[in-house]
Amino acid sequence: MRLFQTLLALVTGAIAALLWVERQTSSRPAPRPEPVHTPSPEPTPESERNVEQVVVPDPEQTARIEALEAELAEQRAIRAPEPSEAHPGVDAIRAARLRALELERELARERDDSSLRWFQIDPPSEEDLVNAAAEHLADVALWISPDSLDASELWPVLGAMQEFAEASGGAWFEFDGEFARWCAESGHPHALDPDQPGIDEQRPTFKVAPKVNRSGQQVVPTYVNVGEKKLYWVDDVAGETGRMHVVGVLGGMDE
């Protein structure tokens, strides 16, 4: 009996000791994590900071542009007149147009406008003519395949139509009349020879854009001689499309 009591006392003491150690361990505060050192970013140089750049206009350049624009307006005022107006003379109109073109180029340089006009590029090949026309002749709609014509002869004809369209309904209104009269009277350096445009008494019919004629067909007597061919066109500069439409090619000049 005494031995049992002794063993019981030993077991009870051991349990009490284990409980005491557990309580001491759980009551200790958890160790704090070591702080992580993050290096500060290097200062950004002033030249690399995202600072909004303010462009200050050059007063001398502004003055040059204003002077060129004023002179250009004066030259553009010398135009082919209405029937009731006094004619300034073909030579005066031609000189004004040449000077206007020079002024337009000077303005393009002053404004850093790098876009090229149709006459500043070499005549394109037959394979490239359609794409070149789309890029440089915005006021001319080409509804034909140019493979039956010499591209080097066709290009200046299309360019003349572009100049006529710009003069008749572009940003500034220089001319009120038909393409053949513009070629004969405008004095423009890119106008065609007055003998190139003509009227076909046979009055052929060609397919046209619905915006030009709702039926999709139209009698087109107006043409331009291109080599031995006749290039037929419709003037819709004052119409819904605002363009010159090249709609057909026929035979030779002697037909």
Short mmCIF file of C-alpha atoms in Angstrom, two decimals:
data_model
loop_
_atom_site.label_atom_id
_atom_site.label_comp_id
_atom_site.label_asym_id
_atom_site.label_seq_id
_atom_site.Cartn_x
_atom_site.Cartn_y
_atom_site.Cartn_z
CA MET A 1 0.00 0.00 0.00
CA ARG A 2 2.78 2.42 0.89
CA LEU A 3 4.59 1.52 -2.34
CA PHE A 4 1.45 2.34 -4.43
CA GLN A 5 1.07 5.71 -2.77
CA THR A 6 4.70 6.48 -3.50
CA LEU A 7 4.31 5.60 -7.20
CA LEU A 8 1.13 7.66 -7.43
CA ALA A 9 2.88 10.65 -5.93
CA LEU A 10 5.74 10.34 -8.46
CA VAL A 11 3.35 10.16 -11.45
CA THR A 12 1.31 13.10 -10.17
CA GLY A 13 4.45 15.19 -9.76
CA ALA A 14 5.71 14.38 -13.22
CA ILE A 15 2.37 15.43 -14.78
CA ALA A 16 2.38 18.66 -12.81
CA ALA A 17 5.93 19.41 -13.97
CA LEU A 18 4.98 18.85 -17.63
CA LEU A 19 1.97 21.14 -17.33
CA TRP A 20 4.10 23.87 -15.76
CA VAL A 21 6.69 23.69 -18.57
CA GLU A 22 3.91 23.89 -21.21
CA ARG A 23 2.38 26.95 -19.56
CA GLN A 24 5.75 28.69 -19.43
CA THR A 25 6.44 28.00 -23.10
CA SER A 26 3.02 29.22 -24.35
CA SER A 27 3.20 32.42 -22.28
CA ARG A 28 6.44 33.61 -23.99
CA PRO A 29 5.95 36.27 -26.71
CA ALA A 30 6.58 35.14 -30.31
CA PRO A 31 9.88 36.34 -31.74
CA ARG A 32 9.58 39.44 -33.92
CA PRO A 33 10.69 39.11 -37.58
CA GLU A 34 13.86 40.84 -38.53
CA PRO A 35 13.19 44.05 -40.49
CA VAL A 36 13.92 43.83 -44.25
CA HIS A 37 16.05 46.67 -45.53
CA THR A 38 14.89 48.07 -48.91
CA PRO A 39 17.37 50.39 -50.57
CA SER A 40 16.03 53.82 -51.55
CA PRO A 41 15.71 54.36 -55.32
CA GLU A 42 18.39 56.36 -56.99
CA PRO A 43 17.28 59.92 -57.80
CA THR A 44 16.11 60.32 -61.45
CA PRO A 45 18.13 62.85 -63.43
CA GLU A 46 16.23 65.98 -64.38
CA SER A 47 16.53 65.14 -68.09
CA GLU A 48 14.74 61.80 -67.58
CA ARG A 49 11.81 63.02 -65.55
CA ASN A 50 8.41 62.96 -67.17
CA VAL A 51 8.13 66.68 -67.54
CA GLU A 52 5.62 68.07 -70.04
CA GLN A 53 7.46 69.90 -72.78
CA VAL A 54 6.00 73.24 -73.78
CA VAL A 55 6.79 74.22 -77.35
CA VAL A 56 7.22 77.95 -77.68
CA PRO A 57 6.45 79.17 -81.22
CA ASP A 58 9.31 80.81 -83.04
CA PRO A 59 8.14 84.40 -83.62
CA GLU A 60 10.29 84.73 -86.74
CA GLN A 61 8.85 81.54 -88.23
CA THR A 62 5.32 82.65 -87.35
CA ALA A 63 5.93 85.96 -89.09
CA ARG A 64 7.29 84.20 -92.19
CA ILE A 65 4.26 81.91 -92.36
CA GLU A 66 1.85 84.85 -92.02
CA ALA A 67 3.68 86.76 -94.77
CA LEU A 68 3.61 83.74 -97.09
CA GLU A 69 -0.09 83.16 -96.42
CA ALA A 70 -0.89 86.81 -97.16
CA GLU A 71 1.01 86.76 -100.45
CA LEU A 72 -0.54 83.43 -101.38
CA ALA A 73 -4.02 84.88 -100.87
CA GLU A 74 -3.12 87.75 -103.21
CA GLN A 75 -1.86 85.38 -105.92
CA ARG A 76 -4.93 83.16 -105.61
CA ALA A 77 -7.16 86.18 -106.15
CA ILE A 78 -5.75 86.45 -109.69
CA ARG A 79 -7.91 83.81 -111.35
CA ALA A 80 -9.84 83.05 -114.49
CA PRO A 81 -12.74 85.52 -114.38
CA GLU A 82 -16.47 85.11 -114.77
CA PRO A 83 -17.86 86.06 -118.21
CA SER A 84 -18.99 89.42 -116.82
CA GLU A 85 -15.59 90.24 -115.29
CA ALA A 86 -12.56 91.87 -116.88
CA HIS A 87 -9.88 89.34 -117.78
CA PRO A 88 -6.53 90.03 -116.09
CA GLY A 89 -4.70 88.37 -118.96
CA VAL A 90 -3.44 84.82 -119.44
CA ASP A 91 0.14 85.83 -118.71
CA ALA A 92 -0.87 87.44 -115.40
CA ILE A 93 -2.86 84.35 -114.40
CA ARG A 94 -0.02 82.02 -115.36
CA ALA A 95 2.51 84.08 -113.37
CA ALA A 96 0.17 84.14 -110.36
CA ARG A 97 -0.30 80.36 -110.46
CA LEU A 98 3.44 79.73 -110.70
CA ARG A 99 4.09 82.03 -107.77
CA ALA A 100 1.24 80.42 -105.80
CA LEU A 101 2.80 76.99 -106.27
CA GLU A 102 6.17 78.32 -105.06
CA LEU A 103 4.48 79.85 -102.02
CA GLU A 104 2.64 76.60 -101.25
CA ARG A 105 5.94 74.72 -101.26
CA GLU A 106 7.60 77.34 -99.03
CA LEU A 107 4.69 77.11 -96.59
CA ALA A 108 5.00 73.31 -96.55
CA ARG A 109 8.68 73.62 -95.64
CA GLU A 110 8.00 76.19 -92.91
CA ARG A 111 5.29 73.98 -91.43
CA ASP A 112 7.47 70.85 -91.68
CA ASP A 113 4.90 69.25 -93.98
CA SER A 114 6.79 66.39 -95.64
CA SER A 115 3.88 65.15 -97.79
CA LEU A 116 4.59 65.13 -101.52
CA ARG A 117 2.33 66.43 -104.28
CA TRP A 118 1.67 64.29 -107.34
CA PHE A 119 4.06 66.33 -109.53
CA GLN A 120 6.92 65.91 -107.04
CA ILE A 121 7.18 62.16 -107.66
CA ASP A 122 8.22 60.22 -110.74
CA PRO A 123 5.33 58.96 -112.89
CA PRO A 124 4.42 55.53 -111.49
CA SER A 125 4.48 52.31 -113.47
CA GLU A 126 1.27 50.73 -114.76
CA GLU A 127 1.32 48.30 -111.82
CA ASP A 128 1.66 51.10 -109.27
CA LEU A 129 -0.53 53.75 -110.89
CA VAL A 130 -3.79 52.86 -109.14
CA ASN A 131 -2.17 52.95 -105.69
CA ALA A 132 -0.28 56.15 -106.54
CA ALA A 133 -3.50 57.80 -107.69
CA ALA A 134 -5.27 56.81 -104.48
CA GLU A 135 -2.42 58.31 -102.43
CA HIS A 136 -1.69 61.51 -104.34
CA LEU A 137 -4.85 62.32 -106.33
CA ALA A 138 -7.57 62.51 -103.71
CA ASP A 139 -10.02 64.34 -106.00
CA VAL A 140 -9.76 61.90 -108.92
CA ALA A 141 -11.73 58.64 -108.98
CA LEU A 142 -10.20 56.06 -111.29
CA TRP A 143 -12.82 53.59 -112.58
CA ILE A 144 -10.69 52.08 -115.35
CA SER A 145 -7.81 49.66 -115.61
CA PRO A 146 -4.83 51.73 -116.74
CA ASP A 147 -3.04 48.85 -118.44
CA SER A 148 -4.23 49.96 -121.90
CA LEU A 149 -2.57 53.37 -121.54
CA ASP A 150 0.98 54.59 -121.18
CA ALA A 151 1.30 55.38 -117.46
CA SER A 152 3.81 58.17 -118.11
CA GLU A 153 1.26 59.88 -120.39
CA LEU A 154 -1.73 59.15 -118.17
CA TRP A 155 -0.19 60.47 -114.94
CA PRO A 156 0.00 64.18 -115.94
CA VAL A 157 -3.57 63.99 -117.28
CA LEU A 158 -4.84 62.71 -113.94
CA GLY A 159 -2.69 65.31 -112.18
CA ALA A 160 -4.27 68.09 -114.25
CA MET A 161 -7.70 66.82 -113.20
CA GLN A 162 -6.58 66.94 -109.58
CA GLU A 163 -5.43 70.56 -109.97
CA PHE A 164 -8.71 71.47 -111.67
CA ALA A 165 -10.75 69.84 -108.89
CA GLU A 166 -8.79 71.71 -106.23
CA ALA A 167 -9.21 75.02 -108.07
CA SER A 168 -12.93 74.44 -108.62
CA GLY A 169 -13.99 73.21 -105.21
CA GLY A 170 -11.05 72.86 -102.87
CA ALA A 171 -9.98 74.86 -99.85
CA TRP A 172 -10.00 78.03 -101.95
CA PHE A 173 -12.23 78.68 -104.94
CA GLU A 174 -10.19 79.77 -107.95
CA PHE A 175 -12.19 78.70 -110.97
CA ASP A 176 -15.82 78.27 -111.99
CA GLY A 177 -16.12 76.42 -115.26
CA GLU A 178 -15.38 73.20 -117.12
CA PHE A 179 -12.12 71.29 -117.32
CA ALA A 180 -11.43 72.14 -120.98
CA ARG A 181 -11.86 75.84 -120.32
CA TRP A 182 -9.63 75.60 -117.26
CA CYS A 183 -6.89 74.03 -119.38
CA ALA A 184 -7.23 76.82 -121.95
CA GLU A 185 -7.56 79.82 -119.63
CA SER A 186 -6.20 79.11 -116.15
CA GLY A 187 -2.52 79.48 -116.96
CA HIS A 188 -1.82 76.69 -114.49
CA PRO A 189 1.61 75.10 -115.13
CA HIS A 190 0.03 71.62 -114.97
CA ALA A 191 -2.95 72.36 -117.22
CA LEU A 192 -3.20 70.23 -120.37
CA ASP A 193 -2.69 71.53 -123.87
CA PRO A 194 -6.03 73.08 -124.95
CA ASP A 195 -6.21 70.58 -127.83
CA GLN A 196 -6.18 67.51 -125.55
CA PRO A 197 -9.74 67.78 -124.14
CA GLY A 198 -12.55 67.15 -126.59
CA ILE A 199 -16.24 66.34 -127.04
CA ASP A 200 -17.27 63.02 -128.61
CA GLU A 201 -20.29 63.51 -130.87
CA GLN A 202 -21.03 59.78 -130.61
CA ARG A 203 -21.85 60.35 -126.92
CA PRO A 204 -20.91 56.88 -125.55
CA THR A 205 -22.42 55.52 -122.36
CA PHE A 206 -20.29 54.31 -119.44
CA LYS A 207 -20.85 52.78 -116.06
CA VAL A 208 -20.59 55.39 -113.30
CA ALA A 209 -20.87 55.50 -109.52
CA PRO A 210 -24.47 55.60 -108.21
CA LYS A 211 -23.70 58.88 -106.45
CA VAL A 212 -22.92 60.39 -109.86
CA ASN A 213 -26.00 58.92 -111.54
CA ARG A 214 -28.56 56.80 -109.69
CA SER A 215 -29.03 54.54 -112.70
CA GLY A 216 -25.35 53.57 -112.64
CA GLN A 217 -25.05 54.55 -116.32
CA GLN A 218 -24.39 57.90 -117.95
CA VAL A 219 -23.78 59.39 -121.37
CA VAL A 220 -20.23 60.79 -121.27
CA PRO A 221 -19.15 62.90 -124.25
CA THR A 222 -16.14 64.56 -122.55
CA TYR A 223 -12.73 63.00 -123.08
CA VAL A 224 -9.01 63.74 -123.09
CA ASN A 225 -6.57 62.45 -125.69
CA VAL A 226 -3.93 60.24 -124.08
CA GLY A 227 -1.61 59.00 -126.78
CA GLU A 228 -3.83 57.29 -129.36
CA LYS A 229 -6.66 56.67 -126.86
CA LYS A 230 -9.57 58.71 -125.62
CA LEU A 231 -9.95 58.91 -121.84
CA TYR A 232 -13.55 59.71 -120.82
CA TRP A 233 -14.32 61.61 -117.63
CA VAL A 234 -17.23 63.04 -115.64
CA ASP A 235 -16.94 66.27 -113.67
CA ASP A 236 -18.67 65.77 -110.31
CA VAL A 237 -16.58 68.29 -108.39
CA ALA A 238 -19.70 70.30 -107.59
CA GLY A 239 -21.74 67.13 -107.01
CA GLU A 240 -22.13 64.66 -104.18
CA THR A 241 -18.72 63.02 -104.60
CA GLY A 242 -16.73 66.22 -105.13
CA ARG A 243 -14.38 64.44 -107.56
CA MET A 244 -13.40 63.99 -111.19
CA HIS A 245 -14.38 60.48 -112.36
CA VAL A 246 -12.37 58.72 -115.07
CA VAL A 247 -14.88 56.22 -116.45
CA GLY A 248 -13.70 54.78 -119.76
CA VAL A 249 -11.12 54.37 -122.52
CA LEU A 250 -11.94 54.02 -126.22
CA GLY A 251 -10.13 53.57 -129.56
CA GLY A 252 -7.86 56.07 -131.17
CA MET A 253 -7.93 59.74 -131.95
CA ASP A 254 -8.98 59.20 -135.55
CA GLU A 255 -12.09 57.11 -134.82
#
